[in-house]
Structures are given as structure tokens and as C-alpha cells.
mmCIF file of C-alpha atoms in Angstrom:
data_model
loop_
_atom_site.group_PDB
_atom_site.id
_atom_site.type_symbol
_atom_site.label_atom_id
_atom_site.label_comp_id
_atom_site.label_asym_id
_atom_site.label_seq_id
_atom_site.Cartn_x
_atom_site.Cartn_y
_atom_site.Cartn_z
ATOM 1 C CA UNK A 1 85.864 82.672 70.307
ATOM 2 C CA UNK A 2 85.458 78.975 71.016
ATOM 3 C CA UNK A 3 85.692 77.783 74.630
ATOM 4 C CA UNK A 4 88.763 75.690 73.863
ATOM 5 C CA UNK A 5 90.686 78.825 72.868
ATOM 6 C CA UNK A 6 89.435 81.053 75.669
ATOM 7 C CA UNK A 7 90.733 79.707 78.968
ATOM 8 C CA UNK A 8 92.289 81.029 82.103
ATOM 9 C CA UNK A 9 96.043 80.611 82.033
ATOM 10 C CA UNK A 10 97.425 77.775 84.173
ATOM 11 C CA UNK A 11 100.913 79.234 83.953
ATOM 12 C CA UNK A 12 102.987 81.969 82.358
ATOM 13 C CA UNK A 13 106.447 81.826 80.850
ATOM 14 C CA UNK A 14 108.690 84.623 82.107
ATOM 15 C CA UNK A 15 111.128 85.353 79.297
ATOM 16 C CA UNK A 16 113.499 87.176 81.639
ATOM 17 C CA UNK A 17 115.768 90.147 81.117
ATOM 18 C CA UNK A 18 117.337 88.679 78.004
ATOM 19 C CA UNK A 19 116.513 85.829 75.664
ATOM 20 C CA UNK A 20 120.172 85.507 74.631
ATOM 21 C CA UNK A 21 121.821 82.546 76.342
ATOM 22 C CA UNK A 22 125.282 84.125 76.267
ATOM 23 C CA UNK A 23 124.049 86.983 78.504
ATOM 24 C CA UNK A 24 122.507 84.779 81.173
ATOM 25 C CA UNK A 25 125.798 84.015 82.955
ATOM 26 C CA UNK A 26 126.600 87.718 83.228
ATOM 27 C CA UNK A 27 123.086 88.539 84.482
ATOM 28 C CA UNK A 28 123.167 85.721 87.030
ATOM 29 C CA UNK A 29 126.552 86.861 88.355
ATOM 30 C CA UNK A 30 125.451 90.496 88.504
ATOM 31 C CA UNK A 31 122.240 89.906 90.434
ATOM 32 C CA UNK A 32 123.796 87.159 92.551
ATOM 33 C CA UNK A 33 126.213 89.831 93.799
ATOM 34 C CA UNK A 34 123.638 92.608 94.109
ATOM 35 C CA UNK A 35 121.068 90.663 96.101
ATOM 36 C CA UNK A 36 123.283 89.788 99.133
ATOM 37 C CA UNK A 37 124.440 93.419 99.290
ATOM 38 C CA UNK A 38 120.791 94.511 99.346
ATOM 39 C CA UNK A 39 119.850 91.979 102.015
ATOM 40 C CA UNK A 40 122.809 92.647 104.304
ATOM 41 C CA UNK A 41 122.632 96.423 103.926
ATOM 42 C CA UNK A 42 118.929 96.733 104.686
ATOM 43 C CA UNK A 43 118.783 94.132 107.469
ATOM 44 C CA UNK A 44 121.845 95.665 109.106
ATOM 45 C CA UNK A 45 120.140 99.056 109.222
ATOM 46 C CA UNK A 46 117.043 97.486 110.800
ATOM 47 C CA UNK A 47 119.188 95.650 113.370
ATOM 48 C CA UNK A 48 121.246 98.700 114.332
ATOM 49 C CA UNK A 49 118.196 100.948 114.685
ATOM 50 C CA UNK A 50 116.252 98.369 116.691
ATOM 51 C CA UNK A 51 118.970 97.775 119.322
ATOM 52 C CA UNK A 52 120.297 101.330 119.791
ATOM 53 C CA UNK A 53 117.927 103.451 121.879
ATOM 54 C CA UNK A 54 119.678 106.632 120.710
ATOM 55 C CA UNK A 55 118.207 105.995 117.264
ATOM 56 C CA UNK A 56 114.597 105.860 118.461
ATOM 57 C CA UNK A 57 113.667 109.005 116.533
ATOM 58 C CA UNK A 58 111.199 109.636 113.690
ATOM 59 C CA UNK A 59 113.925 109.716 111.031
ATOM 60 C CA UNK A 60 115.320 106.305 111.969
ATOM 61 C CA UNK A 61 111.833 104.877 112.469
ATOM 62 C CA UNK A 62 111.039 105.788 108.867
ATOM 63 C CA UNK A 63 114.438 104.527 107.680
ATOM 64 C CA UNK A 64 113.938 101.135 109.375
ATOM 65 C CA UNK A 65 110.576 100.750 107.666
ATOM 66 C CA UNK A 66 112.057 101.776 104.310
ATOM 67 C CA UNK A 67 114.834 99.197 104.732
ATOM 68 C CA UNK A 68 112.300 96.495 105.536
ATOM 69 C CA UNK A 69 110.264 97.363 102.448
ATOM 70 C CA UNK A 70 113.357 97.499 100.217
ATOM 71 C CA UNK A 71 114.437 94.075 101.461
ATOM 72 C CA UNK A 72 110.987 92.610 100.781
ATOM 73 C CA UNK A 73 110.685 94.295 97.374
ATOM 74 C CA UNK A 74 113.994 92.839 96.188
ATOM 75 C CA UNK A 75 113.258 89.421 97.706
ATOM 76 C CA UNK A 76 109.934 89.248 95.890
ATOM 77 C CA UNK A 77 111.561 89.354 92.430
ATOM 78 C CA UNK A 78 115.300 88.669 92.389
ATOM 79 C CA UNK A 79 115.474 85.110 93.857
ATOM 80 C CA UNK A 80 112.910 83.823 91.349
ATOM 81 C CA UNK A 81 114.888 85.411 88.528
ATOM 82 C CA UNK A 82 118.125 83.857 89.791
ATOM 83 C CA UNK A 83 116.528 80.416 89.926
ATOM 84 C CA UNK A 84 115.206 80.853 86.373
ATOM 85 C CA UNK A 85 118.645 81.905 85.113
ATOM 86 C CA UNK A 86 120.350 79.001 86.849
ATOM 87 C CA UNK A 87 117.889 76.200 86.015
ATOM 88 C CA UNK A 88 116.440 77.493 82.748
ATOM 89 C CA UNK A 89 112.912 76.954 84.093
ATOM 90 C CA UNK A 90 110.946 80.079 83.228
ATOM 91 C CA UNK A 91 107.439 78.851 84.042
ATOM 92 C CA UNK A 92 105.422 80.327 86.899
ATOM 93 C CA UNK A 93 101.958 79.102 87.829
ATOM 94 C CA UNK A 94 99.027 81.478 87.549
ATOM 95 C CA UNK A 95 98.387 81.599 91.352
ATOM 96 C CA UNK A 96 102.104 82.198 92.055
ATOM 97 C CA UNK A 97 102.127 84.915 89.417
ATOM 98 C CA UNK A 98 99.230 86.709 91.120
ATOM 99 C CA UNK A 99 100.919 86.342 94.516
ATOM 100 C CA UNK A 100 104.166 87.812 93.192
ATOM 101 C CA UNK A 101 102.221 90.608 91.522
ATOM 102 C CA UNK A 102 100.356 91.373 94.742
ATOM 103 C CA UNK A 103 103.486 91.651 96.886
ATOM 104 C CA UNK A 104 105.385 93.592 94.235
ATOM 105 C CA UNK A 105 102.733 96.317 94.160
ATOM 106 C CA UNK A 106 102.153 96.107 97.900
ATOM 107 C CA UNK A 107 105.792 96.809 98.760
ATOM 108 C CA UNK A 108 106.264 99.137 95.786
ATOM 109 C CA UNK A 109 103.440 101.424 96.921
ATOM 110 C CA UNK A 110 104.675 101.474 100.527
ATOM 111 C CA UNK A 111 108.209 102.218 99.287
ATOM 112 C CA UNK A 112 107.030 105.164 97.201
ATOM 113 C CA UNK A 113 105.003 106.714 100.015
ATOM 114 C CA UNK A 114 107.734 106.172 102.620
ATOM 115 C CA UNK A 115 110.294 108.012 100.500
ATOM 116 C CA UNK A 116 107.882 110.957 100.416
ATOM 117 C CA UNK A 117 107.326 110.691 104.173
ATOM 118 C CA UNK A 118 111.094 110.814 104.771
ATOM 119 C CA UNK A 119 111.341 113.911 102.573
ATOM 120 C CA UNK A 120 108.570 115.544 104.622
ATOM 121 C CA UNK A 121 110.374 114.623 107.852
ATOM 122 C CA UNK A 122 113.570 116.205 106.520
ATOM 123 C CA UNK A 123 111.607 119.326 105.488
ATOM 124 C CA UNK A 124 110.160 119.733 108.992
ATOM 125 C CA UNK A 125 113.570 119.139 110.621
ATOM 126 C CA UNK A 126 115.325 121.763 108.483
ATOM 127 C CA UNK A 127 112.620 124.374 107.917
ATOM 128 C CA UNK A 128 110.811 124.124 111.283
ATOM 129 C CA UNK A 129 113.428 122.860 113.765
ATOM 130 C CA UNK A 130 111.876 124.536 116.810
ATOM 131 C CA UNK A 131 108.520 122.853 116.194
ATOM 132 C CA UNK A 132 109.912 119.510 115.007
ATOM 133 C CA UNK A 133 109.186 117.538 118.190
ATOM 134 C CA UNK A 134 105.642 118.871 118.322
ATOM 135 C CA UNK A 135 104.870 118.274 114.635
ATOM 136 C CA UNK A 136 106.515 114.836 114.339
ATOM 137 C CA UNK A 137 104.752 113.363 117.336
ATOM 138 C CA UNK A 138 104.734 109.583 117.916
ATOM 139 C CA UNK A 139 101.077 109.515 116.882
ATOM 140 C CA UNK A 140 101.757 111.249 113.554
ATOM 141 C CA UNK A 141 104.804 109.057 112.892
ATOM 142 C CA UNK A 142 102.758 105.939 113.490
ATOM 143 C CA UNK A 143 100.068 107.241 111.159
ATOM 144 C CA UNK A 144 102.573 108.187 108.430
ATOM 145 C CA UNK A 145 103.987 104.651 108.501
ATOM 146 C CA UNK A 146 100.873 102.609 109.237
ATOM 147 C CA UNK A 147 98.571 104.290 106.713
ATOM 148 C CA UNK A 148 100.702 103.379 103.652
ATOM 149 C CA UNK A 149 100.780 99.703 104.698
ATOM 150 C CA UNK A 150 96.988 99.563 105.072
ATOM 151 C CA UNK A 151 96.326 101.615 101.941
ATOM 152 C CA UNK A 152 98.738 99.518 99.892
ATOM 153 C CA UNK A 153 97.107 96.297 101.063
ATOM 154 C CA UNK A 154 93.707 97.319 99.685
ATOM 155 C CA UNK A 155 95.080 98.805 96.459
ATOM 156 C CA UNK A 156 97.183 95.725 95.689
ATOM 157 C CA UNK A 157 94.281 93.419 96.478
ATOM 158 C CA UNK A 158 92.070 95.397 94.098
ATOM 159 C CA UNK A 159 94.690 95.004 91.357
ATOM 160 C CA UNK A 160 94.658 91.231 91.855
ATOM 161 C CA UNK A 161 90.859 90.968 91.923
ATOM 162 C CA UNK A 162 90.627 92.937 88.687
ATOM 163 C CA UNK A 163 93.330 90.743 87.153
ATOM 164 C CA UNK A 164 91.627 87.514 88.267
ATOM 165 C CA UNK A 165 88.508 88.276 86.225
ATOM 166 C CA UNK A 166 90.459 88.382 82.950
ATOM 167 C CA UNK A 167 90.750 85.513 80.508
ATOM 168 C CA UNK A 168 94.024 84.725 78.738
ATOM 169 C CA UNK A 169 94.346 82.994 75.398
ATOM 170 C CA UNK A 170 97.038 82.431 72.829
ATOM 171 C CA UNK A 171 100.617 82.997 73.956
ATOM 172 C CA UNK A 172 101.354 82.964 77.672
ATOM 173 C CA UNK A 173 104.900 84.268 77.256
ATOM 174 C CA UNK A 174 105.597 87.350 79.369
ATOM 175 C CA UNK A 175 108.478 89.577 78.144
ATOM 176 C CA UNK A 176 109.586 90.323 81.699
ATOM 177 C CA UNK A 177 111.470 88.747 84.597
ATOM 178 C CA UNK A 178 108.578 88.917 87.065
ATOM 179 C CA UNK A 179 104.799 89.155 86.968
ATOM 180 C CA UNK A 180 103.853 92.801 86.561
ATOM 181 C CA UNK A 181 100.525 94.296 85.583
ATOM 182 C CA UNK A 182 101.291 95.906 82.242
ATOM 183 C CA UNK A 183 102.953 92.957 80.430
ATOM 184 C CA UNK A 184 100.337 90.505 81.758
ATOM 185 C CA UNK A 185 97.461 92.731 80.612
ATOM 186 C CA UNK A 186 98.763 92.595 77.042
ATOM 187 C CA UNK A 187 98.109 88.844 77.032
ATOM 188 C CA UNK A 188 94.445 89.199 77.954
ATOM 189 C CA UNK A 189 91.891 88.436 75.266
ATOM 190 C CA UNK A 190 89.121 90.125 77.258
ATOM 191 C CA UNK A 191 88.540 93.824 77.820
ATOM 192 C CA UNK A 192 91.128 95.137 80.306
ATOM 193 C CA UNK A 193 90.205 98.821 80.087
ATOM 194 C CA UNK A 194 89.050 98.899 83.720
ATOM 195 C CA UNK A 195 92.421 97.523 84.807
ATOM 196 C CA UNK A 196 94.313 100.120 82.779
ATOM 197 C CA UNK A 197 92.212 103.004 84.117
ATOM 198 C CA UNK A 198 92.735 101.783 87.674
ATOM 199 C CA UNK A 199 96.496 101.555 87.067
ATOM 200 C CA UNK A 200 96.562 105.185 85.926
ATOM 201 C CA UNK A 201 94.522 106.344 88.926
ATOM 202 C CA UNK A 202 96.708 104.464 91.399
ATOM 203 C CA UNK A 203 99.926 105.589 89.686
ATOM 204 C CA UNK A 204 98.734 109.179 89.971
ATOM 205 C CA UNK A 205 98.120 108.725 93.699
ATOM 206 C CA UNK A 206 101.185 106.699 94.718
ATOM 207 C CA UNK A 207 103.809 107.794 92.179
ATOM 208 C CA UNK A 208 103.041 111.252 90.797
ATOM 209 C CA UNK A 209 101.650 112.745 94.034
ATOM 210 C CA UNK A 210 104.555 111.637 96.289
ATOM 211 C CA UNK A 211 107.022 112.778 93.620
ATOM 212 C CA UNK A 212 105.492 116.262 93.544
ATOM 213 C CA UNK A 213 105.469 116.372 97.348
ATOM 214 C CA UNK A 214 109.150 115.391 97.445
ATOM 215 C CA UNK A 215 110.095 118.073 94.932
ATOM 216 C CA UNK A 216 108.136 120.662 96.934
ATOM 217 C CA UNK A 217 109.809 119.586 100.184
ATOM 218 C CA UNK A 218 113.295 119.745 98.705
ATOM 219 C CA UNK A 219 112.588 123.109 97.094
ATOM 220 C CA UNK A 220 111.822 124.492 100.554
ATOM 221 C CA UNK A 221 114.838 122.657 102.004
ATOM 222 C CA UNK A 222 117.172 124.132 99.392
ATOM 223 C CA UNK A 223 115.707 127.557 100.048
ATOM 224 C CA UNK A 224 116.516 127.135 103.734
ATOM 225 C CA UNK A 225 120.021 125.855 102.963
ATOM 226 C CA UNK A 226 120.772 128.968 100.926
ATOM 227 C CA UNK A 227 120.288 130.999 104.130
ATOM 228 C CA UNK A 228 122.963 129.059 106.002
ATOM 229 C CA UNK A 229 125.851 131.520 106.630
ATOM 230 C CA UNK A 230 128.623 128.907 106.544
ATOM 231 C CA UNK A 231 129.856 127.919 103.085
ATOM 232 C CA UNK A 232 130.992 124.568 104.467
ATOM 233 C CA UNK A 233 127.564 123.942 105.962
ATOM 234 C CA UNK A 234 125.866 124.760 102.673
ATOM 235 C CA UNK A 235 128.220 122.475 100.753
ATOM 236 C CA UNK A 236 127.611 119.559 103.126
ATOM 237 C CA UNK A 237 123.836 120.056 103.024
ATOM 238 C CA UNK A 238 123.832 120.301 99.218
ATOM 239 C CA UNK A 239 125.902 117.127 98.991
ATOM 240 C CA UNK A 240 123.464 115.211 101.197
ATOM 241 C CA UNK A 241 120.398 116.506 99.349
ATOM 242 C CA UNK A 242 121.906 115.742 95.944
ATOM 243 C CA UNK A 243 122.540 112.111 96.899
ATOM 244 C CA UNK A 244 118.978 111.750 98.184
ATOM 245 C CA UNK A 245 117.536 113.412 95.087
ATOM 246 C CA UNK A 246 119.562 111.154 92.794
ATOM 247 C CA UNK A 247 117.836 108.089 94.265
ATOM 248 C CA UNK A 248 114.473 109.860 94.124
ATOM 249 C CA UNK A 249 115.006 110.675 90.442
ATOM 250 C CA UNK A 250 116.070 107.097 89.729
ATOM 251 C CA UNK A 251 113.082 105.552 91.510
ATOM 252 C CA UNK A 252 110.321 107.899 90.385
ATOM 253 C CA UNK A 253 111.732 108.547 86.919
ATOM 254 C CA UNK A 254 111.612 104.847 86.072
ATOM 255 C CA UNK A 255 108.233 104.140 87.697
ATOM 256 C CA UNK A 256 106.644 107.131 85.974
ATOM 257 C CA UNK A 257 108.045 105.869 82.672
ATOM 258 C CA UNK A 258 106.442 102.446 83.181
ATOM 259 C CA UNK A 259 103.059 103.310 84.685
ATOM 260 C CA UNK A 260 102.225 106.830 83.522
ATOM 261 C CA UNK A 261 103.816 107.218 80.084
ATOM 262 C CA UNK A 262 101.719 106.298 77.004
ATOM 263 C CA UNK A 263 102.101 102.714 75.822
ATOM 264 C CA UNK A 264 103.217 104.011 72.418
ATOM 265 C CA UNK A 265 106.554 105.160 73.873
ATOM 266 C CA UNK A 266 107.133 102.065 76.015
ATOM 267 C CA UNK A 267 108.859 98.903 74.884
ATOM 268 C CA UNK A 268 109.491 95.611 76.668
ATOM 269 C CA UNK A 269 113.206 96.402 76.856
ATOM 270 C CA UNK A 270 112.578 99.822 78.429
ATOM 271 C CA UNK A 271 110.100 98.363 80.919
ATOM 272 C CA UNK A 272 112.553 95.661 82.014
ATOM 273 C CA UNK A 273 115.418 98.146 82.325
ATOM 274 C CA UNK A 274 113.227 100.475 84.383
ATOM 275 C CA UNK A 275 112.060 97.597 86.578
ATOM 276 C CA UNK A 276 115.664 96.695 87.391
ATOM 277 C CA UNK A 277 116.139 100.242 88.678
ATOM 278 C CA UNK A 278 113.276 100.171 91.181
ATOM 279 C CA UNK A 279 113.360 96.470 92.162
ATOM 280 C CA UNK A 280 117.122 95.934 92.433
ATOM 281 C CA UNK A 281 119.226 99.093 92.146
ATOM 282 C CA UNK A 282 117.410 101.512 94.479
ATOM 283 C CA UNK A 283 116.866 98.897 97.246
ATOM 284 C CA UNK A 284 120.604 98.227 97.097
ATOM 285 C CA UNK A 285 121.588 101.929 97.066
ATOM 286 C CA UNK A 286 119.216 103.211 99.773
ATOM 287 C CA UNK A 287 121.208 101.784 102.733
ATOM 288 C CA UNK A 288 124.347 103.506 101.448
ATOM 289 C CA UNK A 289 122.659 106.789 100.558
ATOM 290 C CA UNK A 290 120.837 107.138 103.877
ATOM 291 C CA UNK A 291 123.556 105.789 106.188
ATOM 292 C CA UNK A 292 127.062 106.475 104.854
ATOM 293 C CA UNK A 293 126.744 110.207 105.572
ATOM 294 C CA UNK A 294 125.025 109.610 108.912
ATOM 295 C CA UNK A 295 127.400 109.792 111.877
ATOM 296 C CA UNK A 296 124.851 108.463 114.391
ATOM 297 C CA UNK A 297 124.128 105.363 112.329
ATOM 298 C CA UNK A 298 127.805 104.691 111.621
ATOM 299 C CA UNK A 299 128.601 105.168 115.310
ATOM 300 C CA UNK A 300 125.879 102.714 116.325
ATOM 301 C CA UNK A 301 127.178 100.220 113.767
ATOM 302 C CA UNK A 302 130.730 100.513 115.138
ATOM 303 C CA UNK A 303 129.441 99.947 118.673
ATOM 304 C CA UNK A 304 127.564 96.857 117.512
ATOM 305 C CA UNK A 305 130.646 95.433 115.799
ATOM 306 C CA UNK A 306 132.895 96.190 118.791
ATOM 307 C CA UNK A 307 130.382 94.578 121.134
ATOM 308 C CA UNK A 308 130.316 91.415 119.013
ATOM 309 C CA UNK A 309 134.117 91.315 118.885
ATOM 310 C CA UNK A 310 134.365 91.802 122.638
ATOM 311 C CA UNK A 311 131.790 89.080 123.378
ATOM 312 C CA UNK A 312 133.503 86.568 121.097
ATOM 313 C CA UNK A 313 136.980 87.159 122.535
#
């Protein structure tokens, strides 16, 4: 290939969720409504947990970190998409594309591991209540939260370094609404087999492994719930677990479909639909799923609101 045809891309064109102009107004309105809900919901949880000393427990420590990650994950992709829908400018420079890609995988990996950590915390609380304080020590909680952040930093950086060595030629149009690994790799005119192998290895570690751990934890939790003598207690516990598992299925089902399923069964439309689930829908739902059924969190929120009303009057 001649040097004039084999160059590093200066920019990519993000084609967005839909190339049909008549759908752009609907998409802009939809995500313009979803994003503030995501921001307010997650930041409110962080605020309430940080100012109420009664919530200084492992469960709320993990929840505050999950809310922070969900906020960052949505902020990394949705505002850029909204600007593109509003202005019609779909171009993104190559360095900005790599930066967006880095933070998407950084927060995505932390999100996946934290959901598994929260499932483990729930397993210990329900199946080993007498040993909970000893098992979930401050040191272990710090390790369970800190390790994913450090691990994700190195994994995401490796993704970017492997991506930076590739050369892109021909079309620079990306059939996606943000810079993700798999659609960008399809544009490479150099061998990207190392990148694809690394994606599979990482997906196995940060998607498949946490998913299996979550299923194992909830299997033990459900087994313990079945031993509860009260029918009302069992019903309430089943209701809570089912709502948590619905979000787990939504998050891991879509990520497994994108990063672990064979390319022959994936299409650009399926990848974009799946990406909406784990970059927009689950970050928006998590504050409701993990807080609406939580009396302590709702009580702390009411106290915060009453305090603000009292101070302003």
C-alpha cells in the first residue's frame, strides 16, 4: 500500500445511533431527559451517603463508588452525542477519540467489578450475618474498591497503547455514537489480531468472571431466603433480589453480547442498542434500584431535604 493511502487517522466521523434525520429529534429529546435524571440520581446518592454518618457502612461505601462510576460513564458518552445531534457535527479528533475510549473502558471495568463486589457484600450480609463485621473489614472494603480502579487504569491504558500502534486508511466513518474498540478496529488496515485477543482476555476477566460470581452469590442468597420462615419476609427479599438481578442481566447480557459473542452474530445496530443499555440505561436505573427500596437511604434523603427547607425558611 502506498504511503499516501496508509496514514494515521486525524479524525473519525461518529455516525451516531441513527443516520435518519427524522429520528434525531426524538433521540435528542430522549437522551436530553435521561442524562439529567442520571446525573441528579447518582450525585444525590453520593451526597446523602457522604453527609450522613449512619450510612458509613460497607454497603453504602460501595454504592457511593458505583454512583460515581455510573455518573462518569454516562458523562463520558452522552454529552458528546447530544452535541452531535444538536449541531450535526459528527467529527471527533483522533486524540479525543482515544481519550473517550480510555475513560469508557476505565469506568466500564470499574462498574462491572463493583456490581460483583456489591453482590458479594450482600451474600456475606445474608448468608454470614454473624461474621459480617469481621469479614467486611475496612481494610477489605478499601481493597475491594481500590483494586478495581488501579486494575482498570492499567487495562484501559493497554487498550489505548495497542490501539495507537494501528494505522487507519480508507473510510474513517464509525457506525457508533462514541469511540469504542470493536467498531474502530474494523477500520484498521493493519493487523489488529493482538487487540482482538486482548479484548477477549479482558472481557473474560472483567465481564464473564464477575457475572459468574454474581450468579453464584445470588444462588446462595436465594437458598438462604428459602429458609426464612416468614412468607412476607421471603416475598420482600425475592422482590429486592429480582430488581437487582434485572439490572445485572441488562448490564452483563449486553456487554457479553458486544465483547464476547462472535463477530458473525453482531451487527452495528445490535452493538449500538447494547451500548445504550450499559452507558445510559443502567446508570440511570441503578440509583432507583439500589435506593427506592432502602429505608435508611430514603430516611437520610428526607432529613437532607428537611434540613435545607428549614435553613432556607
